[in-house]
Short mmCIF file of C-alpha atoms in Angstrom, two decimals:
data_model
loop_
_atom_site.label_atom_id
_atom_site.label_comp_id
_atom_site.label_asym_id
_atom_site.label_seq_id
_atom_site.Cartn_x
_atom_site.Cartn_y
_atom_site.Cartn_z
CA MET D 1 -9.07 -3.20 -182.17
CA ASP D 2 -12.80 -1.59 -180.62
CA LEU D 3 -13.85 -3.89 -177.96
CA ALA D 4 -17.27 -1.89 -177.58
CA VAL D 5 -18.42 -2.77 -181.58
CA ARG D 6 -16.34 -6.28 -182.62
CA ARG D 7 -18.92 -8.77 -183.01
CA PRO D 8 -17.57 -12.86 -183.50
CA GLY D 9 -20.16 -15.02 -185.20
CA ARG D 10 -22.58 -16.87 -183.30
CA SER D 11 -21.99 -20.81 -183.24
CA PRO D 12 -24.80 -22.96 -183.58
CA SER D 13 -24.43 -23.73 -179.79
CA ALA D 14 -25.04 -20.65 -179.00
CA GLY D 15 -28.17 -20.24 -180.59
CA ARG D 16 -29.25 -23.67 -179.18
CA ARG D 17 -28.97 -21.96 -175.67
CA SER D 18 -30.55 -18.59 -176.51
CA LEU D 19 -33.56 -20.74 -177.63
CA VAL D 20 -33.63 -22.83 -174.25
CA PHE D 21 -33.58 -19.15 -172.37
CA ALA D 22 -36.10 -18.00 -174.32
CA LEU D 23 -38.66 -21.13 -173.74
CA GLY D 24 -37.54 -20.95 -170.00
CA CYS D 25 -38.84 -17.08 -169.91
CA VAL D 26 -42.16 -18.26 -171.81
CA GLY D 27 -42.49 -21.09 -169.21
CA VAL D 28 -41.81 -18.86 -166.20
CA LEU D 29 -44.27 -16.59 -167.52
CA ALA D 30 -46.92 -19.21 -168.06
CA LEU D 31 -46.18 -20.82 -164.34
CA GLY D 32 -47.21 -17.47 -163.25
CA VAL D 33 -50.28 -17.02 -164.80
CA VAL D 34 -51.16 -20.81 -164.06
CA LEU D 35 -50.52 -19.88 -160.18
CA THR D 36 -52.53 -16.82 -160.34
CA ARG D 37 -55.56 -18.81 -161.53
CA THR D 38 -54.77 -21.65 -159.06
CA VAL D 39 -53.54 -20.37 -155.47
CA GLU D 40 -55.89 -18.91 -153.41
CA ASN D 41 -53.91 -17.60 -150.34
CA PRO D 42 -53.19 -13.63 -150.85
CA TYR D 43 -50.43 -14.00 -148.77
CA ILE D 44 -48.46 -15.66 -151.47
CA PHE D 45 -48.65 -13.65 -154.00
CA PHE D 46 -47.58 -10.35 -151.96
CA ALA D 47 -44.77 -12.62 -150.70
CA GLY D 48 -44.05 -13.57 -154.33
CA TYR D 49 -43.95 -10.13 -155.35
CA VAL D 50 -41.07 -9.28 -152.97
CA VAL D 51 -39.18 -12.15 -154.17
CA ILE D 52 -39.60 -11.44 -157.64
CA GLN D 53 -38.81 -7.89 -156.97
CA TYR D 54 -35.73 -8.60 -155.92
CA VAL D 55 -34.53 -10.40 -158.74
CA ALA D 56 -35.55 -7.47 -160.87
CA VAL D 57 -33.60 -5.39 -158.33
CA ALA D 58 -30.25 -7.30 -158.27
CA THR D 59 -29.90 -7.42 -162.20
CA GLY D 60 -30.45 -4.20 -162.57
CA TRP D 61 -27.82 -3.84 -159.93
CA ASN D 62 -25.58 -6.37 -161.46
CA VAL D 63 -25.28 -4.29 -164.58
CA LEU D 64 -23.04 -1.38 -163.25
CA GLY D 65 -21.61 -3.21 -159.93
CA GLY D 66 -21.12 -6.83 -161.90
CA TYR D 67 -20.29 -6.27 -165.53
CA ALA D 68 -18.50 -2.86 -164.77
CA GLY D 69 -17.32 -3.12 -161.68
CA TYR D 70 -18.45 -0.13 -160.17
CA ILE D 71 -20.37 -1.08 -156.73
CA ASN D 72 -23.11 1.07 -156.66
CA PHE D 73 -24.16 1.50 -152.68
CA GLY D 74 -27.08 3.73 -153.72
CA PRO D 75 -29.50 1.37 -155.88
CA THR D 76 -32.21 2.96 -153.33
CA ALA D 77 -31.99 6.12 -154.76
CA PHE D 78 -32.93 4.85 -158.56
CA TYR D 79 -35.45 2.75 -156.41
CA GLY D 80 -37.21 5.69 -154.78
CA VAL D 81 -37.12 7.72 -157.44
CA GLY D 82 -39.02 5.07 -159.14
CA VAL D 83 -41.61 4.67 -156.30
CA TYR D 84 -42.36 8.53 -156.16
CA THR D 85 -42.37 9.13 -159.73
CA ALA D 86 -45.29 6.52 -160.09
CA ALA D 87 -46.77 8.15 -157.30
CA PHE D 88 -46.80 11.48 -158.42
CA LEU D 89 -48.47 10.36 -161.66
CA VAL D 90 -51.01 8.51 -159.88
CA LYS D 91 -51.72 11.42 -157.44
CA ALA D 92 -51.54 13.92 -160.23
CA MET D 93 -53.89 12.12 -162.90
CA GLY D 94 -54.68 8.91 -162.00
CA ALA D 95 -51.82 7.29 -164.23
CA PRO D 96 -52.24 3.71 -165.23
CA LEU D 97 -49.65 1.51 -164.37
CA PRO D 98 -47.61 1.36 -168.08
CA VAL D 99 -47.25 5.16 -167.98
CA SER D 100 -45.72 5.05 -164.48
CA ILE D 101 -43.48 2.45 -165.36
CA ALA D 102 -42.20 4.28 -168.27
CA ALA D 103 -42.00 7.77 -166.91
CA ALA D 104 -39.80 5.95 -163.71
CA GLY D 105 -37.64 4.12 -166.40
CA ALA D 106 -36.83 7.64 -168.24
CA ALA D 107 -36.40 9.49 -164.70
CA GLY D 108 -33.92 6.39 -163.65
CA ALA D 109 -31.83 6.49 -166.52
CA LEU D 110 -31.34 10.77 -166.45
CA LEU D 111 -30.54 10.18 -162.76
CA GLY D 112 -28.06 7.22 -163.79
CA LEU D 113 -26.56 9.65 -166.75
CA ALA D 114 -26.24 12.79 -164.12
CA MET D 115 -24.69 10.66 -161.45
CA GLY D 116 -22.13 8.78 -164.00
CA TRP D 117 -21.07 12.29 -165.37
CA MET D 118 -20.60 13.53 -161.96
CA THR D 119 -18.63 10.87 -160.34
CA LEU D 120 -17.36 8.19 -162.82
CA ARG D 121 -14.13 9.40 -163.00
CA VAL D 122 -13.33 8.79 -159.55
CA GLN D 123 -13.05 4.67 -158.80
CA GLY D 124 -13.53 2.77 -155.51
CA VAL D 125 -14.13 4.15 -152.58
CA TYR D 126 -14.82 7.55 -153.77
CA PHE D 127 -17.33 6.55 -156.23
CA ALA D 128 -18.91 4.29 -153.24
CA ILE D 129 -19.43 7.47 -151.25
CA ALA D 130 -20.83 9.54 -153.90
CA THR D 131 -23.20 6.91 -154.58
CA ILE D 132 -24.36 6.57 -150.87
CA ALA D 133 -24.47 10.68 -150.90
CA LEU D 134 -27.16 10.13 -153.84
CA VAL D 135 -29.43 8.34 -151.58
CA VAL D 136 -29.28 10.87 -148.88
CA MET D 137 -29.94 13.65 -151.13
CA ALA D 138 -32.81 11.97 -153.06
CA GLU D 139 -34.49 11.12 -149.37
CA THR D 140 -34.18 14.86 -148.38
CA VAL D 141 -35.55 16.12 -151.23
CA VAL D 142 -38.85 13.46 -150.93
CA HIS D 143 -38.69 15.01 -147.38
CA ASN D 144 -39.44 18.27 -148.42
CA ILE D 145 -42.06 17.92 -150.95
CA ASP D 146 -45.40 18.22 -149.06
CA TYR D 147 -47.04 17.24 -152.18
CA LEU D 148 -45.39 13.86 -151.93
CA GLY D 149 -46.52 13.44 -148.39
CA GLY D 150 -43.01 14.60 -146.74
CA ALA D 151 -41.38 12.37 -144.07
CA SER D 152 -45.01 11.22 -143.31
CA GLY D 153 -45.64 9.54 -146.17
CA LEU D 154 -48.39 9.22 -148.60
CA ALA D 155 -51.84 7.21 -149.13
CA LEU D 156 -52.97 6.38 -152.49
CA MET D 157 -55.97 4.82 -154.64
CA PRO D 158 -54.08 3.50 -157.56
CA PRO D 159 -56.20 2.26 -160.54
CA GLN D 160 -57.59 -0.87 -159.68
CA ALA D 161 -56.16 -4.44 -161.83
CA PRO D 162 -58.24 -5.40 -164.66
CA ALA D 163 -61.18 -7.77 -164.26
CA TRP D 164 -59.36 -10.51 -165.82
CA ALA D 165 -56.77 -10.59 -163.44
CA GLY D 166 -58.22 -12.09 -160.67
CA GLY D 167 -57.23 -9.47 -158.25
CA GLN D 168 -54.83 -6.65 -157.47
CA PRO D 169 -52.22 -9.45 -155.83
CA GLN D 170 -52.25 -11.43 -158.77
CA PHE D 171 -52.14 -8.69 -161.34
CA MET D 172 -49.20 -7.24 -159.22
CA LEU D 173 -47.52 -10.32 -158.92
CA MET D 174 -47.59 -10.91 -163.06
CA VAL D 175 -46.26 -7.52 -163.70
CA MET D 176 -43.25 -7.62 -161.31
CA LEU D 177 -42.64 -11.04 -163.09
CA ALA D 178 -42.96 -10.07 -166.56
CA ILE D 179 -40.45 -6.89 -165.56
CA ALA D 180 -38.03 -9.58 -163.83
CA VAL D 181 -37.95 -11.84 -166.88
CA ALA D 182 -37.25 -8.77 -169.23
CA PHE D 183 -34.30 -7.56 -166.85
CA VAL D 184 -32.98 -10.94 -167.21
CA ALA D 185 -33.35 -11.33 -171.01
CA ALA D 186 -31.74 -8.00 -171.08
CA ALA D 187 -28.36 -8.90 -168.73
CA ARG D 188 -27.59 -11.89 -170.62
CA TRP D 189 -28.22 -10.16 -174.41
CA ILE D 190 -25.70 -7.51 -172.45
CA GLU D 191 -23.63 -10.21 -170.87
CA ILE D 192 -23.03 -12.17 -174.68
CA SER D 193 -22.99 -9.13 -176.55
CA ALA D 194 -19.84 -6.59 -177.78
CA MET D 195 -21.18 -4.57 -174.95
CA GLY D 196 -20.85 -7.11 -172.58
CA ARG D 197 -17.19 -7.81 -173.56
CA ALA D 198 -16.24 -4.32 -173.33
CA LEU D 199 -17.25 -4.20 -169.59
CA ARG D 200 -15.41 -7.16 -169.02
CA ALA D 201 -12.21 -5.68 -170.54
CA LEU D 202 -13.20 -2.02 -168.31
CA LYS D 203 -13.60 -3.93 -165.32
CA ALA D 204 -10.37 -6.21 -165.78
CA SER D 205 -8.65 -2.91 -166.36
CA GLU D 206 -9.94 0.33 -167.51
CA VAL D 207 -6.28 1.50 -169.00
CA ALA D 208 -5.94 -1.02 -171.12
CA ALA D 209 -9.37 -1.30 -172.25
CA GLU D 210 -8.67 2.06 -173.10
CA CYS D 211 -5.83 1.61 -174.89
CA ALA D 212 -7.76 -1.57 -177.21
CA GLY D 213 -10.34 0.95 -178.06
CA VAL D 214 -12.93 0.95 -175.63
CA PRO D 215 -14.71 4.29 -175.19
CA THR D 216 -14.79 3.89 -171.41
CA PHE D 217 -16.38 6.80 -170.43
CA ARG D 218 -19.66 6.24 -172.67
CA LEU D 219 -19.39 2.74 -171.80
CA LYS D 220 -19.52 3.70 -168.26
CA LEU D 221 -22.53 6.34 -168.56
CA ILE D 222 -24.28 3.57 -170.54
CA ALA D 223 -24.29 1.28 -168.02
CA CYS D 224 -25.01 3.75 -165.38
CA ALA D 225 -28.22 4.49 -167.32
CA ILE D 226 -29.39 1.12 -167.82
CA SER D 227 -28.63 0.24 -164.05
CA GLY D 228 -30.80 3.70 -163.05
CA ALA D 229 -33.42 2.51 -165.34
CA MET D 230 -34.10 -0.89 -164.41
CA LEU D 231 -33.91 -0.35 -160.66
CA ALA D 232 -36.34 2.46 -161.09
CA ILE D 233 -38.66 0.57 -163.06
CA ALA D 234 -38.36 -1.89 -160.54
CA GLY D 235 -39.72 0.57 -157.89
CA ALA D 236 -43.05 2.02 -160.07
CA PRO D 237 -45.22 -0.78 -159.44
CA TYR D 238 -44.73 -0.38 -155.50
CA VAL D 239 -47.43 2.29 -155.46
CA TYR D 240 -49.80 0.29 -156.95
CA TYR D 241 -48.64 -3.09 -154.83
CA ALA D 242 -48.52 -1.18 -151.38
CA SER D 243 -50.96 1.78 -151.88
CA PHE D 244 -48.91 3.50 -149.37
CA ILE D 245 -45.68 5.07 -149.72
CA GLU D 246 -43.09 6.81 -147.17
CA PRO D 247 -39.54 7.63 -147.70
CA GLY D 248 -37.80 5.17 -144.92
CA THR D 249 -39.61 2.45 -147.10
CA ALA D 250 -38.52 3.82 -150.74
CA PHE D 251 -34.79 4.62 -149.90
CA SER D 252 -34.58 1.51 -147.22
CA LEU D 253 -31.13 0.42 -146.12
CA ALA D 254 -32.32 -2.68 -146.31
CA LEU D 255 -32.81 -2.76 -150.08
CA SER D 256 -29.72 -1.38 -150.45
CA LEU D 257 -27.78 -4.27 -148.69
CA ASN D 258 -29.87 -7.09 -150.14
CA ALA D 259 -29.38 -5.55 -153.83
CA ILE D 260 -25.81 -5.78 -153.00
CA ALA D 261 -25.86 -8.88 -151.47
CA MET D 262 -27.96 -11.09 -153.85
CA PRO D 263 -25.63 -10.64 -156.85
CA LEU D 264 -22.06 -11.47 -154.45
CA ILE D 265 -23.84 -14.58 -153.37
CA GLY D 266 -25.06 -15.92 -156.50
CA GLY D 267 -22.23 -14.73 -158.14
CA LYS D 268 -21.39 -11.06 -160.49
CA ARG D 269 -20.14 -12.53 -163.45
CA SER D 270 -23.20 -13.98 -164.94
CA TRP D 271 -26.87 -13.09 -165.30
CA VAL D 272 -27.85 -16.20 -163.59
CA GLY D 273 -25.94 -15.08 -160.36
CA PRO D 274 -28.28 -12.21 -159.46
CA VAL D 275 -30.91 -14.23 -160.15
CA LEU D 276 -30.06 -16.98 -157.86
CA GLY D 277 -28.57 -14.84 -155.19
CA ALA D 278 -32.07 -13.23 -154.88
CA LEU D 279 -34.24 -16.48 -154.74
CA LEU D 280 -32.03 -17.87 -152.20
CA LEU D 281 -31.59 -14.71 -149.95
CA ALA D 282 -35.44 -13.32 -150.68
CA THR D 283 -36.87 -16.99 -149.60
CA VAL D 284 -34.71 -17.02 -146.66
CA GLN D 285 -35.99 -13.62 -145.99
CA GLN D 286 -39.88 -13.98 -145.93
CA ALA D 287 -39.42 -17.72 -144.23
CA ALA D 288 -37.70 -15.92 -141.35
CA SER D 289 -40.54 -12.75 -141.25
CA VAL D 290 -43.34 -15.56 -141.33
CA THR D 291 -41.84 -18.01 -138.57
CA ILE D 292 -39.39 -15.93 -136.42
CA SER D 293 -39.42 -12.24 -136.62
CA SER D 294 -39.42 -9.56 -139.62
CA GLU D 295 -36.78 -7.90 -137.55
CA LEU D 296 -33.96 -10.57 -138.38
CA ASN D 297 -33.81 -9.93 -142.15
CA ILE D 298 -30.97 -7.83 -141.92
CA LEU D 299 -29.12 -10.46 -139.64
CA VAL D 300 -30.11 -13.15 -142.12
CA VAL D 301 -28.56 -10.95 -144.88
CA GLY D 302 -25.52 -10.29 -143.03
CA VAL D 303 -24.70 -14.09 -141.85
CA VAL D 304 -25.71 -15.04 -145.31
CA LEU D 305 -23.24 -13.09 -147.15
CA ILE D 306 -20.08 -13.10 -144.40
CA ALA D 307 -20.47 -16.90 -144.95
CA PHE D 308 -20.53 -17.09 -148.92
CA VAL D 309 -17.68 -14.12 -148.69
CA ALA D 310 -15.54 -16.43 -146.73
CA VAL D 311 -16.40 -20.15 -148.28
CA ALA D 312 -17.44 -18.92 -152.09
CA PRO D 313 -16.29 -15.35 -152.58
CA ASP D 314 -17.45 -16.11 -156.20
CA GLY D 315 -20.79 -17.26 -155.22
CA ILE D 316 -23.32 -19.95 -156.26
CA VAL D 317 -22.01 -19.77 -159.49
CA GLY D 318 -18.26 -20.04 -158.89
CA ILE D 319 -19.48 -23.21 -156.85
CA VAL D 320 -21.16 -24.66 -159.78
CA GLU D 321 -18.29 -23.71 -161.86
CA LYS D 322 -15.82 -25.50 -159.61
CA LEU D 323 -17.92 -28.83 -158.92
CA THR D 324 -18.23 -28.92 -163.00
CA GLY D 325 -14.78 -27.67 -163.91
CA ARG D 326 -15.84 -25.02 -165.93
CA ARG D 327 -15.47 -21.15 -165.65
CA GLY D 328 -17.68 -18.52 -167.17
CA ALA D 329 -16.67 -15.29 -169.15
#
């Protein structure tokens, strides 16, 4: 039996859930449009961009780290590649945002394939060390490219937002919201598809999955490419959001910790887990930055993560499942 291609029939309840999900996605996008038209405080859009970006990053990380069970400690390698791919295109030709997003996605997918080809034959701590090394290598390369600003960073003048968007902060919020919704929809599709079932088999036992007919190495390469593309795409709009980039931000340790912590807090088994974890952690961090100090963000991540690992190792989704007596796939 080939778990990678076998697909059972869809039940009517599954169709209803998909319809509800699709309507929810449309509702979220509509809410974003309403907010850009009614809210006047620009800080709301700057902070909202960060929160929604975390949803996209956590969802992208979870494709490989959650579904496949290969913990990637270097998500900022892909995120940073997305940032600097967009920066190069903006500086070289003033590229519009859709072009930068597409190019960043392609670069992230290729980097994911390369990383997977070289490292996926090892597991556990060896794979984790390899992903950390990838961040160091990518940041070192950027440090030595003067055209991209090197270690001192690069200031850019990206194309301005369309007139109908209401301003650059509003436009970037809507762009990141659309990206996050698309990522969540893709993650849900993966979860309920034959690929998701094969990834769950791979995570449970790679040897057993291989014996059952799952092409494990090819599946891992696909997961690496999808995750890498998502993380790079999440980084591409940053150039248009901030107009200044530097390696310390694009390859930051804080972003890597957040990318790992958010799915763990929300729950790695389901697409909704990274969304819940990102919304909770990012909102707490933004509130702490405003009310106390931005330097407390790492402390917030650590405290919240330790609390969930100790009390709820399956995350928020696991708590809900215990309370309702249900358990997800």
